[in-house]
Coordinates of C-alpha atoms and ligand atoms in Angstrom, one line a residue:
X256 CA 88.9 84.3 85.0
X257 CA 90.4 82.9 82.0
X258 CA 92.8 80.1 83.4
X259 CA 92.9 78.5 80.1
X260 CA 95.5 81.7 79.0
X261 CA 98.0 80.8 81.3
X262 CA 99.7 77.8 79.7
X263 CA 101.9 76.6 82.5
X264 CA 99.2 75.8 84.0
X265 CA 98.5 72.8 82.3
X266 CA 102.1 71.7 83.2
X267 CA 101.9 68.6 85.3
X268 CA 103.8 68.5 89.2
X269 CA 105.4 65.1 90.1
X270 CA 102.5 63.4 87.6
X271 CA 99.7 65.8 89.2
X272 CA 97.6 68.6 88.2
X273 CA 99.6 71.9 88.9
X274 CA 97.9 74.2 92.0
X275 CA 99.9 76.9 92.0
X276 CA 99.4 78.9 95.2
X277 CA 102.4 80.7 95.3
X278 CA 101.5 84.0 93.2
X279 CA 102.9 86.2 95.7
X280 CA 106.4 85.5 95.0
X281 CA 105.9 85.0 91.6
X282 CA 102.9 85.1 89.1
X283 CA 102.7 82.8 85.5
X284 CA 102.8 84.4 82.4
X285 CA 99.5 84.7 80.5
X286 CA 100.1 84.1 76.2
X287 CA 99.8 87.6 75.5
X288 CA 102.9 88.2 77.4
X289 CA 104.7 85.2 76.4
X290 CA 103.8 86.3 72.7
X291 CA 104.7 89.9 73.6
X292 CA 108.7 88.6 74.3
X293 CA 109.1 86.3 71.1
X294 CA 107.6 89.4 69.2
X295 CA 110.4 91.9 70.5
X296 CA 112.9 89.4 70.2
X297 CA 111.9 88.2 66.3
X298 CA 111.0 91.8 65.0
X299 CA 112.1 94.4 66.2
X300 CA 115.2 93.9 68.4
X301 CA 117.1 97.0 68.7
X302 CA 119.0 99.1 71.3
X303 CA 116.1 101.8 71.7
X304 CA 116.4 106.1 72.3
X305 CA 119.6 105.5 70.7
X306 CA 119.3 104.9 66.9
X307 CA 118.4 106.5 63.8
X308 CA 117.4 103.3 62.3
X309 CA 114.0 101.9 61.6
X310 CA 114.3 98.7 63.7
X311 CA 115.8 101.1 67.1
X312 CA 112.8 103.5 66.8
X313 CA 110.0 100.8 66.5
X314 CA 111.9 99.5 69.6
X315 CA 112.0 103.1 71.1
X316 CA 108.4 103.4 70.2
X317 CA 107.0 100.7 72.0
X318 CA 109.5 100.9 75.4
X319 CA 108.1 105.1 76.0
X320 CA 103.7 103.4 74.9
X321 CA 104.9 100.9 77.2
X322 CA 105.6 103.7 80.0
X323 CA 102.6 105.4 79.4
X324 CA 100.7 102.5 79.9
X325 CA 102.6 102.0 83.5
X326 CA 101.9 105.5 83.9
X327 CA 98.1 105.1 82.7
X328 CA 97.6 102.1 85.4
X329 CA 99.1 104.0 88.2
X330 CA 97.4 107.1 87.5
X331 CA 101.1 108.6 87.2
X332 CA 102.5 110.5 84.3
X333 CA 105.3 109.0 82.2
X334 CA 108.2 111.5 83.4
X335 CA 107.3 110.2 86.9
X336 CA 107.6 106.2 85.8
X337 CA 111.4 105.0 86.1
X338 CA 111.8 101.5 84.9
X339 CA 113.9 99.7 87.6
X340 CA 114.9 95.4 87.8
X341 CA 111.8 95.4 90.4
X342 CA 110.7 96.7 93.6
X343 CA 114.0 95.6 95.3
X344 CA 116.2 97.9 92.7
X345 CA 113.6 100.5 92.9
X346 CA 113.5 100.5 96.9
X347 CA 118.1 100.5 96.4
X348 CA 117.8 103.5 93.9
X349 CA 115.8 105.2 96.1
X350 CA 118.3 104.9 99.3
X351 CA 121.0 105.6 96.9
X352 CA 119.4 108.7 95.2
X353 CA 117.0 110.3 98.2
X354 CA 119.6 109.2 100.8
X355 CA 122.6 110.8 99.4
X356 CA 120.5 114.2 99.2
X357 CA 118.4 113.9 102.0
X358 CA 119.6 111.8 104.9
X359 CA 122.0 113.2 107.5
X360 CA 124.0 112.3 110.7
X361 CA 121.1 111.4 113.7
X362 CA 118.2 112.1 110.9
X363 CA 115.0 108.9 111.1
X364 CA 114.0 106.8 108.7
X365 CA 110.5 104.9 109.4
X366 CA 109.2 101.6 108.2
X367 CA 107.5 99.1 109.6
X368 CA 107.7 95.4 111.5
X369 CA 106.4 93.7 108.6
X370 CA 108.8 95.0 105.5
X371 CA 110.4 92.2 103.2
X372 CA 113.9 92.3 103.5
X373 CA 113.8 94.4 100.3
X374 CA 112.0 97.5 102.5
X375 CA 114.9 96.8 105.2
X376 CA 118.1 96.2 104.5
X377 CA 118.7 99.0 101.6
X378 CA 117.4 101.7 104.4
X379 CA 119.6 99.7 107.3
X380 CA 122.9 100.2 104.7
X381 CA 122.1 104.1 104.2
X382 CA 121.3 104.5 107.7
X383 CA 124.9 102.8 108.3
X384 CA 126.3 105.3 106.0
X385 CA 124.9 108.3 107.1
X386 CA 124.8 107.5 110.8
X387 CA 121.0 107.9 110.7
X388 CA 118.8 105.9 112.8
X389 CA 116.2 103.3 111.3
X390 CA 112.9 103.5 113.4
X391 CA 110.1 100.1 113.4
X392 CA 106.5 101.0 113.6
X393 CA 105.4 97.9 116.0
X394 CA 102.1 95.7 115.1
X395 CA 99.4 95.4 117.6
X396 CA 98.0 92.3 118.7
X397 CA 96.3 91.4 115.9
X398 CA 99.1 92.0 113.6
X399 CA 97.9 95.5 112.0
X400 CA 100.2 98.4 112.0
X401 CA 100.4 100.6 115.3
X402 CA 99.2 103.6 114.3
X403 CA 99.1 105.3 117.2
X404 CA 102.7 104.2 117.9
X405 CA 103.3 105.5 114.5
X406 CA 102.0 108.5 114.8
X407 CA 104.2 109.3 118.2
X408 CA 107.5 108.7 115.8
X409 CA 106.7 111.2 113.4
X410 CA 109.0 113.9 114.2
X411 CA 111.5 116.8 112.7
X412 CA 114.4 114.4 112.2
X413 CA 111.9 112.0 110.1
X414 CA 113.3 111.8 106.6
X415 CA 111.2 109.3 105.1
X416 CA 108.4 106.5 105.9
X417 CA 108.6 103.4 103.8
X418 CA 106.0 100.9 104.1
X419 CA 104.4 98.2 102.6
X420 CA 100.4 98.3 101.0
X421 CA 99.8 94.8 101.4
X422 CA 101.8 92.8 103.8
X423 CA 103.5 89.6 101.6
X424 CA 103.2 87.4 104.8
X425 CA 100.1 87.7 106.0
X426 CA 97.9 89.5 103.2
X427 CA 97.0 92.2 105.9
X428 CA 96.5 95.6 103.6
X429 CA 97.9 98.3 105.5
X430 CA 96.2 102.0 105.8
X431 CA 98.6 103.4 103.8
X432 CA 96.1 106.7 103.0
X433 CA 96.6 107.0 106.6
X434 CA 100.3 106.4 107.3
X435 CA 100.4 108.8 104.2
X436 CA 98.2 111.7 105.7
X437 CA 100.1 112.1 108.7
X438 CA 103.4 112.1 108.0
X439 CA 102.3 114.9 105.1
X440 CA 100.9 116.6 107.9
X441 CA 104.7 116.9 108.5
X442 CA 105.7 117.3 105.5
X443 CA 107.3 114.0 105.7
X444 CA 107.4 112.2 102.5
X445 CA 105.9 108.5 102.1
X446 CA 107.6 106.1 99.6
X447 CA 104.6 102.6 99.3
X448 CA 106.0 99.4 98.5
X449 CA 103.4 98.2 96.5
X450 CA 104.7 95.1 95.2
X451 CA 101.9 92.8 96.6
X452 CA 99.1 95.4 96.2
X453 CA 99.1 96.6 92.8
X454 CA 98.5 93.2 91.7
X455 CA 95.5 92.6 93.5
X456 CA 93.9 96.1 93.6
X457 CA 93.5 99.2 91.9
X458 CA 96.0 101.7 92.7
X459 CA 96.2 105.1 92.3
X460 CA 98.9 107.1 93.6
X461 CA 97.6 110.4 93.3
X462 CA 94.5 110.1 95.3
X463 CA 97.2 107.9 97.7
X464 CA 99.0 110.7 97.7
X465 CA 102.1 108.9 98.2
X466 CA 105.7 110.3 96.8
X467 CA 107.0 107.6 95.8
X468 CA 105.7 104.0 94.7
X469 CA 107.6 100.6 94.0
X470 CA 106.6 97.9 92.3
X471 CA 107.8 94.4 90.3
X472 CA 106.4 93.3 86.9
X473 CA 106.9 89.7 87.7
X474 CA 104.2 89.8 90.4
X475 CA 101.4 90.9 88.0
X476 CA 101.7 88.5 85.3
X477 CA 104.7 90.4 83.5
X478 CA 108.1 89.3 83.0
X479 CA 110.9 89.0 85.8
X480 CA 114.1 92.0 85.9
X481 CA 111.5 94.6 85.3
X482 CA 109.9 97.2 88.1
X483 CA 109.0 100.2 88.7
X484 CA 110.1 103.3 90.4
X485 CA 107.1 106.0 90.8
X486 CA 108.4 109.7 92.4
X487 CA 106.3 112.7 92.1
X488 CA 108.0 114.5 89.5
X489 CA 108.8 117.6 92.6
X490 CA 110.7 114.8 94.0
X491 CA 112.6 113.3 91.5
X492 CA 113.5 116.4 89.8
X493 CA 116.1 117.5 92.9
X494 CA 117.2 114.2 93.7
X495 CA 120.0 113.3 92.5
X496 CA 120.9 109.9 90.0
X497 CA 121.4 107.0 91.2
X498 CA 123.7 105.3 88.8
X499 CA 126.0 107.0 86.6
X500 CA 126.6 105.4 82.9
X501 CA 124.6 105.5 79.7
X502 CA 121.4 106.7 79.0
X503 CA 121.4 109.1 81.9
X504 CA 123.1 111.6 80.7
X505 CA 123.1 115.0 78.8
X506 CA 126.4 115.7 78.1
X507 CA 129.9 113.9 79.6
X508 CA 132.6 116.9 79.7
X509 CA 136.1 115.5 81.8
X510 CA 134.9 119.0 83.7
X511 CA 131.5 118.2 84.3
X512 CA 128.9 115.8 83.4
X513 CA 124.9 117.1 83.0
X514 CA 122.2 114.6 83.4
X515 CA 119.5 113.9 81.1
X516 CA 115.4 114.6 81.8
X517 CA 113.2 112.7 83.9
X518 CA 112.8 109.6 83.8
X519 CA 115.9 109.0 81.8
X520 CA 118.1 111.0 84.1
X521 CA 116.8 107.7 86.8
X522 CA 117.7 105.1 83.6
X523 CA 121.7 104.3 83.4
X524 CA 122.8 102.0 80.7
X525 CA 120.3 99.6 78.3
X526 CA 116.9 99.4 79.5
X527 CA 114.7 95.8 79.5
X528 CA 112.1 97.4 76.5
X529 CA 111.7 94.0 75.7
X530 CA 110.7 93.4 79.1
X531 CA 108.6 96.8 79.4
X532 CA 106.8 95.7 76.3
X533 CA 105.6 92.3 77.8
X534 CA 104.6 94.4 80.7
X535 CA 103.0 96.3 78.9
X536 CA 100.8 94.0 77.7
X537 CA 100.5 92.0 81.2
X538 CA 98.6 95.5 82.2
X539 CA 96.4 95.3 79.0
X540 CA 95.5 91.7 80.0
X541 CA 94.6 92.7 83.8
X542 CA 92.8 95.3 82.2
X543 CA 90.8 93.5 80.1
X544 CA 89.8 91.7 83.2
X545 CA 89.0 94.5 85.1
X546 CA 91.5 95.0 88.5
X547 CA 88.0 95.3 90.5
X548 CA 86.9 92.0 89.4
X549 CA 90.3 91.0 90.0
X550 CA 90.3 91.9 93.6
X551 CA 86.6 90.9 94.1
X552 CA 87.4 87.0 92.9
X553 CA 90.9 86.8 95.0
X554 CA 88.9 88.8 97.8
X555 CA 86.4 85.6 97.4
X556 CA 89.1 83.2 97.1
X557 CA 91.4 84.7 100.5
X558 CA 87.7 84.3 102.4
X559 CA 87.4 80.6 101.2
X560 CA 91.2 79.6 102.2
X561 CA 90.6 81.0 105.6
X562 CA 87.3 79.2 106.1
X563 CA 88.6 76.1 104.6
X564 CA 91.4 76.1 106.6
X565 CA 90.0 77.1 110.0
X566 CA 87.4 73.8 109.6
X567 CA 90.7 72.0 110.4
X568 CA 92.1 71.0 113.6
X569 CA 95.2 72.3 115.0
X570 CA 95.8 75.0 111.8
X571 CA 97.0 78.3 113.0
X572 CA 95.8 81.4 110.5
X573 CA 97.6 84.5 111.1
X574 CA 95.5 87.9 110.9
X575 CA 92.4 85.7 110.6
X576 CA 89.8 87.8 109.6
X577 CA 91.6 91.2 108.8
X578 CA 90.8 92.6 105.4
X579 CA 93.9 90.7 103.3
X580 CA 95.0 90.7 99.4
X581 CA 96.0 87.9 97.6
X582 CA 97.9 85.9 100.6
X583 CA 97.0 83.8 103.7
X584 CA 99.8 82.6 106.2
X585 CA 98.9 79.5 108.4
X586 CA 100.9 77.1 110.7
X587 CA 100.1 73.1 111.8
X588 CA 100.7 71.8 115.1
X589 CA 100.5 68.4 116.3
X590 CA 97.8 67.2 118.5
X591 CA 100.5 67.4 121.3
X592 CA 100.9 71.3 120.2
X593 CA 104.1 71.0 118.8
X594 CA 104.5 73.0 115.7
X595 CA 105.0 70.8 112.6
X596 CA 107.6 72.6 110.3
X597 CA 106.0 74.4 107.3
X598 CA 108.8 73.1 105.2
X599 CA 108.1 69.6 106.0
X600 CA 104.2 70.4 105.6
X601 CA 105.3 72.5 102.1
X602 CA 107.8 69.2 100.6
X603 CA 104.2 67.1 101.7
X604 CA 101.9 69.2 99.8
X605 CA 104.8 69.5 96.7
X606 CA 104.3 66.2 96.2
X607 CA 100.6 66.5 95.4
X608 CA 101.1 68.9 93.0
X609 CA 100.3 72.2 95.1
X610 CA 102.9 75.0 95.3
X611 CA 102.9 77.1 98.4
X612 CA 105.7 79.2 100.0
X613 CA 107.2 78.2 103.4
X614 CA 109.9 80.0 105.0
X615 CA 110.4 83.1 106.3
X616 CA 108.9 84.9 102.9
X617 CA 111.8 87.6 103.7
X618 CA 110.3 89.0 106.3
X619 CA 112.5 87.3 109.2
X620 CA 112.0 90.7 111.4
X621 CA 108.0 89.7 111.0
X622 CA 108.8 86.1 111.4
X623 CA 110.6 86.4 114.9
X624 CA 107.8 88.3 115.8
X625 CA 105.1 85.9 115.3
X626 CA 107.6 83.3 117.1
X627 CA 107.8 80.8 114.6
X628 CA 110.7 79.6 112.2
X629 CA 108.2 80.3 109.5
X630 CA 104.9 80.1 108.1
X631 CA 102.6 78.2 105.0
X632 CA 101.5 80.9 102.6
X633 CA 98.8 80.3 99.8
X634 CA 98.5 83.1 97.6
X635 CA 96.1 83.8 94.8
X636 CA 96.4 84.8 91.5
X637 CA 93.3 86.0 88.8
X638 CA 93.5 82.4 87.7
X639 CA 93.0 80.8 91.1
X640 CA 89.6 79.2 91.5
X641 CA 87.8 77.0 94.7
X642 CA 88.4 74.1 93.1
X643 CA 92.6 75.0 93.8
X644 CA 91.8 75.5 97.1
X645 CA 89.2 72.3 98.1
X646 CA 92.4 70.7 96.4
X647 CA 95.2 72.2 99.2
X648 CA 93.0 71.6 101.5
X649 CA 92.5 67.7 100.5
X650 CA 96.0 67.8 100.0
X651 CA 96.9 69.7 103.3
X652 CA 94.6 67.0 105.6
X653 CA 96.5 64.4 103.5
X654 CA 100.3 65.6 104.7
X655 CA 98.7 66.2 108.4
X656 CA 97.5 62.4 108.7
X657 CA 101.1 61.7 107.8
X658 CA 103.0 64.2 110.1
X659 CA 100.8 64.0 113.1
Ligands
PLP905 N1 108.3 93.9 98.8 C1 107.4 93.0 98.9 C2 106.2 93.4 99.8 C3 107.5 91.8 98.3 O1 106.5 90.9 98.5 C4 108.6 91.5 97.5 C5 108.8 90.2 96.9 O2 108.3 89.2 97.3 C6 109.6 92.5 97.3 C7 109.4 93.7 98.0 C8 110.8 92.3 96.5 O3 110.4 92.1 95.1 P1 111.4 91.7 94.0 O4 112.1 90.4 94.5 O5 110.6 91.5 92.8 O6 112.4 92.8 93.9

């Protein structure tokens, strides 16, 4: 994988090589992309859909190719790609819009005990509103989704189940197909948060099945306030906007307003084309190096973290083993078996140039649950390599000689 197209990563940490192990809460740009947003900015910045001048439809132009592309990686068609700020806006729109049409008094929402707060909290506030009741698929032992458990919720006052692909804690990929299948079996629709999966493996969501997909550009190599709301056009056709405002509309009467066609109908006020446009060409990029050779090296890398990892003494990995994307949570413990604090272990390793995530990666439901105040996480991007890991580790036994 071509590392040499990400310049940050020649950027030097506290006068040390930069490892940057934290590509689950954000990715680095790769030059395309960076070129891509100087581009917009220098030739053809224009308010797109809007004007009848030259600079407005090249803009217009390359925001709808830059759908299509979304649409052409997720095996979705454009009308059914809505271009959000990320997965958080997309998963807020979707409460909002599905919510206000769907969700009564007493009426179940599913997701499940390891959501990011972003796969919470907007469901928690329309439950709130609507007096409906927000039901927790529990984890088994080993930290993979209760399906059985799952299975036994499912029931006429489901509305919804909203769950995650990959887990952004501990890597885990979830059997969406699965979660998907039954709750179509009553005629429950599924809404993936796919905001650590389609980064690290090819996704399709209509042999998934799923209704509706969300996703953020920032965590595959595209620029941040951009994401991605996928609904099956039978969906988002009788729901309901959102947001009112620009862009959305049809016609604005003091009487009555009418709202535009999909996806614009989704799309209130100036849209981030510049932003779509870099995406655009993020997705090219992975393209060009292949999403299954993608998943393959991180697969590789994931495997090597864990191995590394468990050669050292008092490391706790969580999920060892299970089949993970992209991420790896772990814990350090004095010889005594106290638990050293991740962020004391995280400012340690900071210091030696490698970025990880500590904390409770907003997932503090999941965190409680694995009874810590929160974990380590190294997470790969396409650019990772062994070499970043042999150096966390080297770094790692470094800040554990010092802590112990
Ligand atoms: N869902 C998952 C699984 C995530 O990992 C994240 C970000 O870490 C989000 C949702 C929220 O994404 P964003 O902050 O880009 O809206």
């Amino acid at each position: 994988m071509r590392r040499e197209d990400f310049p940050i990563l020649n950027e030097k940490v506290h006068g040390r090589e930069l490892v940057y192990l934290d590509n689950a809460a954000t990715t680095q740009k790769p030059q395309v992309v960076l070129d891509a947003i100087v581009e917009g900015y220098s030739k053809w910045n224009a308010n797109v859909h809007r004007g009848v001048h030259h600079l407005s439809q090249v803009a217009t132009e390359k925001h709808e190719q830059a759908r299509k592309k979304v649409a052409e990686w997720l095996n979705a068609v454009a009308e059914e790609v809505i271009f959000t700020k990320g997965t958080t806006d997309s998963i807020n729109m979707l409460a909002r819009s599905f919510g206000d049409a769907m969700v009564n008094e007493g009426d179940e929402i599913i997701v499940s005990q390891l959501e990011h707060h972003s796969n919470i909290v907007p469901w928690q506030m329309l439950c709130e509103r609507k007096k409906a009741v927000l039901k927790v698929i529990p984890l088994r032992e080993d930290l993979s989704i209760d399906i059985e458990a799952y299975k036994g919720m499912l029931n006429e006052r489901t509305r919804l189940v909203s769950v995650a692909q990959v887990s952004n804690v501990l890597g885990i990929i979830n059997p969406v197909e699965e979660i998907i299948r039954y709750a179509h079996a009553k005629h429950i629709p599924v809404c993936v948060d796919g905001a650590q999966s389609v980064p690290h493996l090819a996704v399709d969501v209509k042999k998934m099945d799923c209704d509706f997909l969300v996703m953020s550009a920032h965590k595959m190599y595209g620029p941040t306030g951009l994401g991605v709301l996928y609904g099956k056009k039978e969906w988002l056709d009788q729901l309901p906007p959102a947001e009112g405002g620009g862009e959305m509309i049809e016609h604005v009467r003091w009487d009555k307003t009418t709202y535009n066609v999909l996806p614009y109908k989704f799309e209130a006020g100036t849209p981030n084309y510049i932003g779509s446009y870099a995406f655009s060409k993020a997705i090219e990029y992975v393209q060009e190096q292949g999403i299954d050779d993608i998943a393959r090296h991180e697969e590789e890398l994931v495997e090597y973290i864990e191995e590394r990892l468990s050669g050292l003494k008092h490391v706790k990995i969580y999920a060892a083993g299970q089949k993970k994307a992209g991420a790896v949570s772990f814990n350090v413990y004095r010889v005594d078996g106290g638990l050293i604090h991740p962020f004391d272990v995280g400012v340690l390793l900071d210091r030696q140039g490698v970025a990880v995530r500590t904390g409770h990666h907003c997932a503090e439901p999941l965190i409680e649950h694995l009874g810590v105040p929160g974990t380590l996480r190294a997470s790969v991007g396409l650019y990772n390599t062994k070499e970043d890991i042999d150096k966390l580790i080297a770094a790692l036994e470094r800040a554990i000689m010092m802590l112990e």
